[in-house]
PDB file of C-alpha atoms and ligand atoms in Angstrom:
ATOM      1  CA  UNK O   1       0.084  -0.158   0.366  1.00 77.00           C
ATOM      2  CA  UNK O   2       1.297   3.164  -0.976  1.00 82.00           C
ATOM      3  CA  UNK O   3       1.335   4.726   2.647  1.00 87.00           C
ATOM      4  CA  UNK O   4       1.250   8.458   0.747  1.00 84.00           C
ATOM      5  CA  UNK O   5      -2.576   7.540   0.056  1.00 82.00           C
ATOM      6  CA  UNK O   6      -2.941   7.798   2.787  1.00 87.00           C
ATOM      7  CA  UNK O   7      -1.668  10.231   4.541  1.00 88.00           C
ATOM      8  CA  UNK O   8      -4.149  12.764   2.300  1.00 88.00           C
ATOM      9  CA  UNK O   9      -6.723  10.682   3.095  1.00 89.00           C
ATOM     10  CA  UNK O  10      -5.734  11.327   6.954  1.00 91.00           C
ATOM     11  CA  UNK O  11      -5.538  15.255   6.182  1.00 91.00           C
ATOM     12  CA  UNK O  12      -8.607  14.937   4.465  1.00 94.00           C
ATOM     13  CA  UNK O  13     -10.210  13.090   7.293  1.00 94.00           C
ATOM     14  CA  UNK O  14      -8.999  15.018   9.524  1.00 94.00           C
ATOM     15  CA  UNK O  15     -10.408  17.513   8.320  1.00 97.00           C
ATOM     16  CA  UNK O  16     -13.790  17.899  10.229  1.00 97.00           C
ATOM     17  CA  UNK O  17     -14.987  21.685   9.327  1.00 98.00           C
ATOM     18  CA  UNK O  18     -15.033  19.932   5.823  1.00 98.00           C
ATOM     19  CA  UNK O  19     -17.303  16.161   7.625  1.00 98.00           C
ATOM     20  CA  UNK O  20     -19.349  18.912   9.725  1.00 98.00           C
ATOM     21  CA  UNK O  21     -20.385  20.346   5.987  1.00 98.00           C
ATOM     22  CA  UNK O  22     -21.280  17.392   4.191  1.00 98.00           C
ATOM     23  CA  UNK O  23     -22.759  15.606   6.908  1.00 98.00           C
ATOM     24  CA  UNK O  24     -25.085  19.155   7.143  1.00 98.00           C
ATOM     25  CA  UNK O  25     -25.353  18.926   3.371  1.00 98.00           C
ATOM     26  CA  UNK O  26     -26.683  14.957   3.208  1.00 98.00           C
ATOM     27  CA  UNK O  27     -28.781  15.681   5.823  1.00 98.00           C
ATOM     28  CA  UNK O  28     -30.646  17.524   4.017  1.00 97.00           C
ATOM     29  CA  UNK O  29     -30.876  15.564   0.538  1.00 98.00           C
ATOM     30  CA  UNK O  30     -30.784  11.812   2.371  1.00 98.00           C
ATOM     31  CA  UNK O  31     -33.887  10.267   3.580  1.00 97.00           C
ATOM     32  CA  UNK O  32     -34.168   6.189   4.141  1.00 96.00           C
ATOM     33  CA  UNK O  33     -35.671   6.504   0.511  1.00 96.00           C
ATOM     34  CA  UNK O  34     -32.915   7.887  -0.486  1.00 98.00           C
ATOM     35  CA  UNK O  35     -29.751   6.119  -3.634  1.00 98.00           C
ATOM     36  CA  UNK O  36     -26.284   8.201  -2.980  1.00 98.00           C
ATOM     37  CA  UNK O  37     -23.486   7.781  -5.703  1.00 98.00           C
ATOM     38  CA  UNK O  38     -20.120   8.741  -3.479  1.00 98.00           C
ATOM     39  CA  UNK O  39     -17.881   9.466  -6.442  1.00 98.00           C
ATOM     40  CA  UNK O  40     -13.967   9.332  -5.828  1.00 98.00           C
ATOM     41  CA  UNK O  41     -15.499   7.703  -2.233  1.00 98.00           C
ATOM     42  CA  UNK O  42     -12.098   7.292  -1.558  1.00 97.00           C
ATOM     43  CA  UNK O  43     -12.616   5.577   2.719  1.00 96.00           C
ATOM     44  CA  UNK O  44     -16.366   6.078   2.822  1.00 98.00           C
ATOM     45  CA  UNK O  45     -16.505   9.467   5.058  1.00 98.00           C
ATOM     46  CA  UNK O  46     -18.930  10.556   2.701  1.00 98.00           C
ATOM     47  CA  UNK O  47     -20.768   7.363   2.338  1.00 98.00           C
ATOM     48  CA  UNK O  48     -21.041   7.055   6.455  1.00 98.00           C
ATOM     49  CA  UNK O  49     -22.968  10.610   6.857  1.00 98.00           C
ATOM     50  CA  UNK O  50     -25.213   9.069   4.219  1.00 98.00           C
ATOM     51  CA  UNK O  51     -25.664   5.212   5.917  1.00 98.00           C
ATOM     52  CA  UNK O  52     -26.033   7.794   8.992  1.00 97.00           C
ATOM     53  CA  UNK O  53     -28.638   9.882   6.837  1.00 98.00           C
ATOM     54  CA  UNK O  54     -30.294   6.838   6.366  1.00 97.00           C
ATOM     55  CA  UNK O  55     -29.491   5.877   2.916  1.00 98.00           C
ATOM     56  CA  UNK O  56     -31.149   3.000   1.148  1.00 98.00           C
ATOM     57  CA  UNK O  57     -27.977   2.699  -0.612  1.00 98.00           C
ATOM     58  CA  UNK O  58     -24.925   3.944  -2.037  1.00 98.00           C
ATOM     59  CA  UNK O  59     -22.676   3.410  -4.426  1.00 98.00           C
ATOM     60  CA  UNK O  60     -19.320   4.161  -4.137  1.00 98.00           C
ATOM     61  CA  UNK O  61     -17.028   5.158  -7.289  1.00 98.00           C
ATOM     62  CA  UNK O  62     -13.241   5.094  -6.722  1.00 98.00           C
ATOM     63  CA  UNK O  63     -10.975   5.078  -9.307  1.00 98.00           C
ATOM     64  CA  UNK O  64      -7.304   4.289  -8.600  1.00 96.00           C
ATOM     65  CA  UNK O  65      -7.685   0.560  -7.100  1.00 96.00           C
ATOM     66  CA  UNK O  66      -5.146   1.025  -3.838  1.00 94.00           C
ATOM     67  CA  UNK O  67      -8.015   3.527  -2.317  1.00 95.00           C
ATOM     68  CA  UNK O  68     -10.681   0.896  -3.557  1.00 97.00           C
ATOM     69  CA  UNK O  69      -9.275  -1.720  -1.429  1.00 96.00           C
ATOM     70  CA  UNK O  70      -9.069   0.206   1.541  1.00 95.00           C
ATOM     71  CA  UNK O  71     -12.669   1.283   0.608  1.00 97.00           C
ATOM     72  CA  UNK O  72     -13.326  -2.297   0.746  1.00 98.00           C
ATOM     73  CA  UNK O  73     -11.489  -3.348   3.554  1.00 97.00           C
ATOM     74  CA  UNK O  74     -13.381  -0.841   5.439  1.00 97.00           C
ATOM     75  CA  UNK O  75     -17.238  -1.923   3.653  1.00 98.00           C
ATOM     76  CA  UNK O  76     -16.327  -5.950   5.326  1.00 98.00           C
ATOM     77  CA  UNK O  77     -14.759  -4.673   8.880  1.00 98.00           C
ATOM     78  CA  UNK O  78     -19.204  -2.120   8.915  1.00 98.00           C
ATOM     79  CA  UNK O  79     -20.624  -5.300   7.656  1.00 98.00           C
ATOM     80  CA  UNK O  80     -22.282  -2.596   4.469  1.00 98.00           C
ATOM     81  CA  UNK O  81     -22.187  -5.028   1.914  1.00 97.00           C
ATOM     82  CA  UNK O  82     -25.685  -4.977   1.908  1.00 97.00           C
ATOM     83  CA  UNK O  83     -25.926  -1.056   1.170  1.00 98.00           C
ATOM     84  CA  UNK O  84     -22.533  -0.606  -0.146  1.00 98.00           C
ATOM     85  CA  UNK O  85     -21.678  -1.527  -3.080  1.00 98.00           C
ATOM     86  CA  UNK O  86     -18.652  -0.999  -4.689  1.00 98.00           C
ATOM     87  CA  UNK O  87     -17.777   0.133  -8.278  1.00 98.00           C
ATOM     88  CA  UNK O  88     -13.991   0.324  -9.090  1.00 98.00           C
ATOM     89  CA  UNK O  89     -12.721   2.403 -12.366  1.00 98.00           C
ATOM     90  CA  UNK O  90     -13.333   5.752 -13.418  1.00 98.00           C
ATOM     91  CA  UNK O  91     -16.326   8.080 -12.582  1.00 98.00           C
ATOM     92  CA  UNK O  92     -16.187   8.406 -16.629  1.00 98.00           C
ATOM     93  CA  UNK O  93     -17.664   5.525 -17.499  1.00 98.00           C
ATOM     94  CA  UNK O  94     -19.273   4.082 -14.775  1.00 98.00           C
ATOM     95  CA  UNK O  95     -23.378   2.987 -15.874  1.00 98.00           C
ATOM     96  CA  UNK O  96     -24.762   2.500 -12.580  1.00 98.00           C
ATOM     97  CA  UNK O  97     -27.353  -0.803 -12.464  1.00 98.00           C
ATOM     98  CA  UNK O  98     -30.349   2.270 -11.948  1.00 98.00           C
ATOM     99  CA  UNK O  99     -30.341   5.877 -11.622  1.00 98.00           C
ATOM    100  CA  UNK O 100     -29.144   7.484  -8.355  1.00 98.00           C
ATOM    101  CA  UNK O 101     -31.939  10.430  -6.420  1.00 98.00           C
ATOM    102  CA  UNK O 102     -28.551  12.351  -4.801  1.00 98.00           C
ATOM    103  CA  UNK O 103     -24.647  12.190  -5.953  1.00 98.00           C
ATOM    104  CA  UNK O 104     -22.343  13.256  -4.235  1.00 98.00           C
ATOM    105  CA  UNK O 105     -18.598  13.763  -4.741  1.00 98.00           C
ATOM    106  CA  UNK O 106     -15.444  16.650  -3.013  1.00 98.00           C
ATOM    107  CA  UNK O 107     -12.553  16.798  -5.933  1.00 97.00           C
ATOM    108  CA  UNK O 108     -11.798  20.005  -5.061  1.00 96.00           C
ATOM    109  CA  UNK O 109      -8.519  21.680  -5.330  1.00 93.00           C
ATOM    110  CA  UNK O 110      -6.397  24.132  -3.530  1.00 94.00           C
ATOM    111  CA  UNK O 111      -7.735  26.863  -6.629  1.00 93.00           C
ATOM    112  CA  UNK O 112     -11.141  24.430  -7.271  1.00 92.00           C
ATOM    113  CA  UNK O 113     -11.597  23.769 -11.178  1.00 89.00           C
ATOM    114  CA  UNK O 114      -7.237  20.820 -10.942  1.00 87.00           C
ATOM    115  CA  UNK O 115      -9.214  17.566 -10.456  1.00 89.00           C
ATOM    116  CA  UNK O 116     -12.264  18.120 -13.232  1.00 91.00           C
ATOM    117  CA  UNK O 117     -14.550  17.959 -10.491  1.00 96.00           C
ATOM    118  CA  UNK O 118     -17.301  19.902 -12.384  1.00 95.00           C
ATOM    119  CA  UNK O 119     -16.108  17.538 -15.678  1.00 95.00           C
ATOM    120  CA  UNK O 120     -16.276  14.029 -13.909  1.00 97.00           C
ATOM    121  CA  UNK O 121     -20.074  15.096 -12.728  1.00 97.00           C
ATOM    122  CA  UNK O 122     -21.027  16.392 -16.127  1.00 97.00           C
ATOM    123  CA  UNK O 123     -20.071  13.697 -17.720  1.00 97.00           C
ATOM    124  CA  UNK O 124     -21.331  10.815 -14.890  1.00 98.00           C
ATOM    125  CA  UNK O 125     -24.196  12.064 -13.308  1.00 98.00           C
ATOM    126  CA  UNK O 126     -26.358  12.361 -17.931  1.00 98.00           C
ATOM    127  CA  UNK O 127     -25.670   7.838 -17.185  1.00 98.00           C
ATOM    128  CA  UNK O 128     -26.300   7.794 -12.882  1.00 98.00           C
ATOM    129  CA  UNK O 129     -28.110  10.126 -11.872  1.00 98.00           C
ATOM    130  CA  UNK O 130     -32.224  10.987 -11.985  1.00 98.00           C
ATOM    131  CA  UNK O 131     -33.731  13.647 -13.552  1.00 98.00           C
ATOM    132  CA  UNK O 132     -33.892  15.824 -11.421  1.00 97.00           C
ATOM    133  CA  UNK O 133     -31.017  14.281  -8.479  1.00 98.00           C
ATOM    134  CA  UNK O 134     -29.199  16.117  -6.730  1.00 98.00           C
ATOM    135  CA  UNK O 135     -25.869  17.364  -6.488  1.00 98.00           C
ATOM    136  CA  UNK O 136     -24.019  17.882  -3.456  1.00 98.00           C
ATOM    137  CA  UNK O 137     -21.892  20.537  -4.246  1.00 98.00           C
ATOM    138  CA  UNK O 138     -23.863  22.240  -6.198  1.00 98.00           C
ATOM    139  CA  UNK O 139     -21.803  25.194  -7.161  1.00 98.00           C
ATOM    140  CA  UNK O 140     -17.707  25.778  -7.338  1.00 97.00           C
ATOM    141  CA  UNK O 141     -16.025  29.429  -7.204  1.00 97.00           C
ATOM    142  CA  UNK O 142     -12.825  30.080  -7.876  1.00 95.00           C
ATOM    143  CA  UNK O 143     -11.322  33.965  -6.852  1.00 96.00           C
ATOM    144  CA  UNK O 144      -8.450  35.105  -7.750  1.00 96.00           C
ATOM    145  CA  UNK O 145      -8.005  38.777  -5.032  1.00 97.00           C
ATOM    146  CA  UNK O 146      -4.690  41.638  -4.537  1.00 98.00           C
ATOM    147  CA  UNK O 147      -3.262  40.703  -0.785  1.00 97.00           C
ATOM    148  CA  UNK O 148      -1.422  42.594   1.018  1.00 95.00           C
ATOM    149  CA  UNK O 149       0.429  40.263   3.788  1.00 89.00           C
ATOM    150  CA  UNK O 150       0.810  41.429   6.959  1.00 80.00           C
ATOM    151  CA  UNK O 151       3.966  40.237   7.711  1.00 72.00           C
ATOM    152  CA  UNK O 152       2.537  36.625   6.997  1.00 74.00           C
ATOM    153  CA  UNK O 153       5.316  34.182   5.320  1.00 70.00           C
ATOM    154  CA  UNK O 154       7.815  36.901   3.428  1.00 75.00           C
ATOM    155  CA  UNK O 155      10.836  35.057   3.796  1.00 81.00           C
ATOM    156  CA  UNK O 156      13.383  36.611   0.681  1.00 84.00           C
ATOM    157  CA  UNK O 157      10.209  38.733  -0.416  1.00 84.00           C
ATOM    158  CA  UNK O 158      11.280  40.960   1.691  1.00 82.00           C
ATOM    159  CA  UNK O 159      12.130  44.431   1.526  1.00 79.00           C
ATOM    160  CA  UNK O 160      14.583  43.871   4.538  1.00 82.00           C
ATOM    161  CA  UNK O 161      15.525  40.664   6.573  1.00 87.00           C
ATOM    162  CA  UNK O 162      16.678  40.895  10.039  1.00 90.00           C
ATOM    163  CA  UNK O 163      18.588  43.596   7.527  1.00 92.00           C
ATOM    164  CA  UNK O 164      19.138  42.068   5.181  1.00 93.00           C
ATOM    165  CA  UNK O 165      18.451  43.081   1.297  1.00 89.00           C
ATOM    166  CA  UNK O 166      17.240  40.501   0.175  1.00 89.00           C
ATOM    167  CA  UNK O 167      16.030  41.488  -4.082  1.00 87.00           C
ATOM    168  CA  UNK O 168      19.458  40.010  -5.316  1.00 90.00           C
ATOM    169  CA  UNK O 169      17.550  36.767  -4.723  1.00 90.00           C
ATOM    170  CA  UNK O 170      14.135  38.090  -6.529  1.00 85.00           C
ATOM    171  CA  UNK O 171      16.026  38.815  -8.884  1.00 86.00           C
ATOM    172  CA  UNK O 172      16.364  34.768  -9.473  1.00 88.00           C
ATOM    173  CA  UNK O 173      12.774  34.171  -8.119  1.00 82.00           C
ATOM    174  CA  UNK O 174      10.482  32.339 -11.017  1.00 78.00           C
ATOM    175  CA  UNK O 175       6.721  33.588 -10.555  1.00 75.00           C
ATOM    176  CA  UNK O 176       4.964  30.567  -9.966  1.00 85.00           C
ATOM    177  CA  UNK O 177       2.562  29.954  -7.377  1.00 89.00           C
ATOM    178  CA  UNK O 178       3.017  27.880  -3.414  1.00 88.00           C
ATOM    179  CA  UNK O 179       0.836  26.880  -1.473  1.00 92.00           C
ATOM    180  CA  UNK O 180       0.135  28.679   2.128  1.00 91.00           C
ATOM    181  CA  UNK O 181      -2.051  28.138   5.055  1.00 93.00           C
ATOM    182  CA  UNK O 182      -2.569  31.304   6.347  1.00 90.00           C
ATOM    183  CA  UNK O 183      -1.733  31.978  10.082  1.00 88.00           C
ATOM    184  CA  UNK O 184      -4.059  35.532   9.403  1.00 89.00           C
ATOM    185  CA  UNK O 185      -6.480  37.488   7.233  1.00 90.00           C
ATOM    186  CA  UNK O 186      -4.495  39.277   4.764  1.00 93.00           C
ATOM    187  CA  UNK O 187      -5.963  42.870   3.614  1.00 95.00           C
ATOM    188  CA  UNK O 188      -8.275  42.393   0.887  1.00 97.00           C
ATOM    189  CA  UNK O 189      -7.324  45.429  -1.569  1.00 98.00           C
ATOM    190  CA  UNK O 190     -10.738  45.342  -3.812  1.00 98.00           C
ATOM    191  CA  UNK O 191     -12.605  43.292  -4.223  1.00 97.00           C
ATOM    192  CA  UNK O 192     -12.578  39.812  -5.113  1.00 97.00           C
ATOM    193  CA  UNK O 193     -12.771  38.484  -8.696  1.00 96.00           C
ATOM    194  CA  UNK O 194     -14.199  34.843 -10.063  1.00 95.00           C
ATOM    195  CA  UNK O 195     -11.765  33.112 -12.331  1.00 93.00           C
ATOM    196  CA  UNK O 196     -14.292  29.723 -12.709  1.00 93.00           C
ATOM    197  CA  UNK O 197     -18.049  29.130 -11.980  1.00 94.00           C
ATOM    198  CA  UNK O 198     -19.820  26.481 -12.129  1.00 95.00           C
ATOM    199  CA  UNK O 199     -22.681  28.443 -12.204  1.00 95.00           C
ATOM    200  CA  UNK O 200     -22.404  29.215 -15.136  1.00 93.00           C
ATOM    201  CA  UNK O 201     -21.017  26.309 -17.050  1.00 91.00           C
ATOM    202  CA  UNK O 202     -17.494  27.367 -16.507  1.00 89.00           C
ATOM    203  CA  UNK O 203     -15.353  23.631 -16.049  1.00 83.00           C
ATOM    204  CA  UNK O 204     -12.183  23.581 -15.616  1.00 81.00           C
ATOM    205  CA  UNK O 205      -9.332  26.271 -15.723  1.00 78.00           C
ATOM    206  CA  UNK O 206      -7.821  25.999 -19.698  1.00 70.00           C
ATOM    207  CA  UNK O 207     -10.245  28.438 -20.960  1.00 64.00           C
ATOM    208  CA  UNK O 208     -10.013  30.829 -17.732  1.00 68.00           C
ATOM    209  CA  UNK O 209      -9.623  34.242 -19.192  1.00 79.00           C
ATOM    210  CA  UNK O 210      -7.329  37.200 -17.746  1.00 88.00           C
ATOM    211  CA  UNK O 211      -8.793  39.064 -15.337  1.00 95.00           C
ATOM    212  CA  UNK O 212      -9.490  42.371 -14.127  1.00 96.00           C
ATOM    213  CA  UNK O 213      -8.154  42.840 -10.240  1.00 98.00           C
ATOM    214  CA  UNK O 214     -10.325  46.592  -9.330  1.00 98.00           C
ATOM    215  CA  UNK O 215      -7.200  48.154  -6.372  1.00 98.00           C
ATOM    216  CA  UNK O 216      -9.552  49.644  -4.539  1.00 98.00           C
ATOM    217  CA  UNK O 217      -7.508  50.343  -1.570  1.00 97.00           C
ATOM    218  CA  UNK O 218      -3.880  52.200  -1.079  1.00 97.00           C
ATOM    219  CA  UNK O 219      -1.462  49.353   0.341  1.00 96.00           C
ATOM    220  CA  UNK O 220       1.037  47.273  -1.014  1.00 94.00           C
ATOM    221  CA  UNK O 221       0.832  44.474  -3.740  1.00 95.00           C
ATOM    222  CA  UNK O 222       2.201  41.066  -2.001  1.00 93.00           C
ATOM    223  CA  UNK O 223       0.392  38.665  -3.305  1.00 93.00           C
ATOM    224  CA  UNK O 224      -2.652  37.276  -6.189  1.00 96.00           C
ATOM    225  CA  UNK O 225      -3.304  34.703  -3.727  1.00 96.00           C
ATOM    226  CA  UNK O 226      -6.230  31.802  -5.733  1.00 95.00           C
ATOM    227  CA  UNK O 227      -9.349  29.965  -3.863  1.00 97.00           C
ATOM    228  CA  UNK O 228     -12.347  28.454  -3.747  1.00 97.00           C
ATOM    229  CA  UNK O 229     -16.062  28.963  -2.030  1.00 98.00           C
ATOM    230  CA  UNK O 230     -18.194  25.298  -2.655  1.00 98.00           C
ATOM    231  CA  UNK O 231     -21.724  25.876  -1.925  1.00 98.00           C
ATOM    232  CA  UNK O 232     -22.655  22.244  -0.898  1.00 98.00           C
ATOM    233  CA  UNK O 233     -26.255  23.471  -0.121  1.00 98.00           C
ATOM    234  CA  UNK O 234     -28.047  25.435  -0.280  1.00 97.00           C
ATOM    235  CA  UNK O 235     -26.706  27.794   2.675  1.00 98.00           C
ATOM    236  CA  UNK O 236     -24.129  25.550   2.899  1.00 98.00           C
ATOM    237  CA  UNK O 237     -20.736  27.092   2.172  1.00 98.00           C
ATOM    238  CA  UNK O 238     -16.918  25.493   2.776  1.00 98.00           C
ATOM    239  CA  UNK O 239     -13.753  27.670   1.877  1.00 98.00           C
ATOM    240  CA  UNK O 240     -10.259  27.253   1.701  1.00 97.00           C
ATOM    241  CA  UNK O 241     -10.235  31.055   2.138  1.00 96.00           C
ATOM    242  CA  UNK O 242      -9.305  31.770   4.268  1.00 93.00           C
ATOM    243  CA  UNK O 243      -7.590  29.225   5.921  1.00 95.00           C
ATOM    244  CA  UNK O 244      -8.392  27.226   8.923  1.00 95.00           C
ATOM    245  CA  UNK O 245      -7.376  25.410  11.779  1.00 95.00           C
ATOM    246  CA  UNK O 246      -7.222  21.884  10.705  1.00 95.00           C
ATOM    247  CA  UNK O 247      -7.714  22.800   6.799  1.00 96.00           C
ATOM    248  CA  UNK O 248      -6.388  19.925   4.557  1.00 96.00           C
ATOM    249  CA  UNK O 249      -6.856  23.427   1.876  1.00 97.00           C
ATOM    250  CA  UNK O 250      -3.945  25.025   0.921  1.00 96.00           C
ATOM    251  CA  UNK O 251      -4.737  28.669  -0.659  1.00 96.00           C
ATOM    252  CA  UNK O 252      -2.553  29.428  -4.478  1.00 93.00           C
ATOM    253  CA  UNK O 253      -0.487  32.605  -3.420  1.00 93.00           C
ATOM    254  CA  UNK O 254       1.596  33.966  -6.373  1.00 93.00           C
ATOM    255  CA  UNK O 255       4.304  36.561  -4.511  1.00 90.00           C
ATOM    256  CA  UNK O 256       4.455  40.040  -6.103  1.00 90.00           C
ATOM    257  CA  UNK O 257       7.740  42.138  -6.095  1.00 87.00           C
ATOM    258  CA  UNK O 258       6.068  43.842  -3.409  1.00 87.00           C
ATOM    259  CA  UNK O 259       4.585  47.202  -5.033  1.00 92.00           C
ATOM    260  CA  UNK O 260       3.216  50.465  -3.624  1.00 95.00           C
ATOM    261  CA  UNK O 261      -0.809  50.632  -5.441  1.00 97.00           C
ATOM    262  CA  UNK O 262      -3.728  52.984  -4.409  1.00 97.00           C
ATOM    263  CA  UNK O 263      -7.351  53.354  -4.937  1.00 97.00           C
ATOM    264  CA  UNK O 264      -8.411  52.801  -9.535  1.00 97.00           C
ATOM    265  CA  UNK O 265      -5.331  51.029 -10.483  1.00 98.00           C
ATOM    266  CA  UNK O 266      -6.001  48.000 -11.634  1.00 98.00           C
ATOM    267  CA  UNK O 267      -4.494  44.545 -11.139  1.00 97.00           C
ATOM    268  CA  UNK O 268      -4.700  41.956 -14.867  1.00 97.00           C
ATOM    269  CA  UNK O 269      -3.396  38.865 -13.883  1.00 95.00           C
ATOM    270  CA  UNK O 270      -4.090  34.889 -16.030  1.00 91.00           C
ATOM    271  CA  UNK O 271      -2.957  32.410 -14.423  1.00 89.00           C
ATOM    272  CA  UNK O 272      -1.496  29.059 -16.298  1.00 86.00           C
ATOM    273  CA  UNK O 273      -2.926  25.191 -16.359  1.00 83.00           C
ATOM    274  CA  UNK O 274       1.132  23.443 -17.131  1.00 84.00           C
ATOM    275  CA  UNK O 275      -0.226  20.724 -20.350  1.00 83.00           C
ATOM    276  CA  UNK O 276      -0.658  17.330 -18.107  1.00 82.00           C
ATOM    277  CA  UNK O 277       1.049  15.767 -15.705  1.00 82.00           C
ATOM    278  CA  UNK O 278       2.672  18.427 -14.633  1.00 82.00           C
ATOM    279  CA  UNK O 279      -0.360  20.104 -13.630  1.00 78.00           C
ATOM    280  CA  UNK O 280      -0.093  18.429 -10.659  1.00 77.00           C
ATOM    281  CA  UNK O 281       2.881  20.430  -9.242  1.00 82.00           C
ATOM    282  CA  UNK O 282       2.076  23.495  -7.815  1.00 84.00           C
ATOM    283  CA  UNK O 283       5.527  25.658  -9.296  1.00 82.00           C
ATOM    284  CA  UNK O 284       4.563  24.965 -12.811  1.00 86.00           C
ATOM    285  CA  UNK O 285       1.505  27.329 -12.362  1.00 87.00           C
ATOM    286  CA  UNK O 286       3.167  30.331 -13.771  1.00 88.00           C
ATOM    287  CA  UNK O 287       0.963  33.461 -13.437  1.00 90.00           C
ATOM    288  CA  UNK O 288       1.159  36.519 -15.858  1.00 90.00           C
ATOM    289  CA  UNK O 289       0.935  40.178 -13.593  1.00 92.00           C
ATOM    290  CA  UNK O 290       0.964  43.383 -15.265  1.00 94.00           C
ATOM    291  CA  UNK O 291      -0.303  46.983 -13.484  1.00 95.00           C
ATOM    292  CA  UNK O 292      -2.137  49.209 -14.725  1.00 96.00           C
ATOM    293  CA  UNK O 293      -1.696  52.917 -13.230  1.00 96.00           C
ATOM    294  CA  UNK O 294      -5.134  55.041 -12.348  1.00 93.00           C
ATOM    295  CA  UNK O 295      -2.051  57.521 -12.165  1.00 85.00           C
ATOM    296  CA  UNK O 296      -0.734  57.547 -15.692  1.00 75.00           C
ATOM    297  CA  UNK O 297       1.511  60.344 -14.570  1.00 61.00           C
TER     298      UNK O 297
HETATM  299  C1  SAM Z   1     -10.322  14.152  -2.329  1.00 61.84           C
HETATM  300  S1  SAM Z   1     -10.092  12.486  -2.986  1.00 61.84           S
HETATM  301  C2  SAM Z   1     -11.735  12.016  -2.008  1.00 61.84           C
HETATM  302  C3  SAM Z   1     -12.565  11.176  -1.276  1.00 61.84           C
HETATM  303  C4  SAM Z   1     -13.072  10.916   0.300  1.00 61.84           C
HETATM  304  N1  SAM Z   1     -14.316  11.002  -0.896  1.00 61.84           N
HETATM  305  C5  SAM Z   1     -13.855  11.570   1.549  1.00 61.84           C
HETATM  306  O1  SAM Z   1     -14.098  12.494   0.894  1.00 61.84           O
HETATM  307  O2  SAM Z   1     -12.952  12.019   2.426  1.00 61.84           O
HETATM  308  C6  SAM Z   1     -11.038  11.600  -4.018  1.00 61.84           C
HETATM  309  C7  SAM Z   1     -11.046  10.548  -4.433  1.00 61.84           C
HETATM  310  O3  SAM Z   1     -11.510   9.989  -6.175  1.00 61.84           O
HETATM  311  C8  SAM Z   1     -10.306  10.074  -6.325  1.00 61.84           C
HETATM  312  N2  SAM Z   1     -10.416   9.614  -7.575  1.00 61.84           N
HETATM  313  C9  SAM Z   1     -10.339  11.206  -8.729  1.00 61.84           C
HETATM  314  N3  SAM Z   1     -10.896  11.038  -9.714  1.00 61.84           N
HETATM  315  C10 SAM Z   1     -11.881   9.993  -9.985  1.00 61.84           C
HETATM  316  C11 SAM Z   1     -12.012   9.344 -10.910  1.00 61.84           C
HETATM  317  N4  SAM Z   1     -12.326   9.824 -12.048  1.00 61.84           N
HETATM  318  N5  SAM Z   1     -13.571   8.996 -11.440  1.00 61.84           N
HETATM  319  C12 SAM Z   1     -13.590   8.170 -10.044  1.00 61.84           C
HETATM  320  N6  SAM Z   1     -12.806   8.184  -8.770  1.00 61.84           N
HETATM  321  C13 SAM Z   1     -11.828   9.067  -8.844  1.00 61.84           C
HETATM  322  C14 SAM Z   1      -9.157   9.366  -6.052  1.00 61.84           C
HETATM  323  O4  SAM Z   1      -8.563   8.162  -6.069  1.00 61.84           O
HETATM  324  C15 SAM Z   1      -9.747   9.992  -4.357  1.00 61.84           C
HETATM  325  O5  SAM Z   1      -9.440   9.037  -3.715  1.00 61.84           O
END
């Protein structure tokens, strides 16, 4: 067994806010007549929640054979054989023996769409969700924000680090992203802007257009952040911004050279998703960025 799988699932199971949000969403969607599909079932946390709310049956769909083997052990250890059917394979190819009333899924990446949840669910639901069925989450939005940090995580981006100049290091750094759990809320220099919204039919980042981030206050631009907000059910939201204790999703941070900005300025940004497996490496995610000053003098 690849231990990395188990550690990844440990982080997800340890994220209590995530579990509680899904629990509340499923409480409103599941009763004893409900047939549920858990897409990307992993170690069956969402299956367990659906069963706790009385689901008649759960189809647990898992693509990774090693993870599916773990799920199988859990099903057997809990005597769930008559309540849970494990379907091993890619959800995009799955054809269940009957249509389900509810699809539940947690395939959000740190930015939201990296794991292709919207596309996977669109294909899966077309075949397997009954007309009018419920999807949890019903919507995922990715936003980008221009921020000023309060001395947090600057490192090599500091103008003065213990009295040492680091601009010579900054010149070597490529404009790539890194992942960060924020310990303090950053100052938003303007309203975060929507990059991807599944409610308007966006499925991923490939088609993401350049985005304008109008600044509404004077300050110092330190970074552009990227994060997601999932609406699991009406009024039940889950977001990785701001970070919270136990959160298993970091925030995408594109650090920038510290730049004084003013209200009325606009930061134009465009994240560039690397092609293929390189997309898993956050440092390969570049950001085209350009500042348009309101005062051109
Ligand atoms: C983020 S984990 C969530 C696991 C579990 N649902 C939970 O909430 O704890 C996503 C899981 O989906 C699986 N997965 C990813 N893409 C899939 C696909 N196309 N079809 C089925 N499973 C997939 C992964 O192997 C992984 O186990």
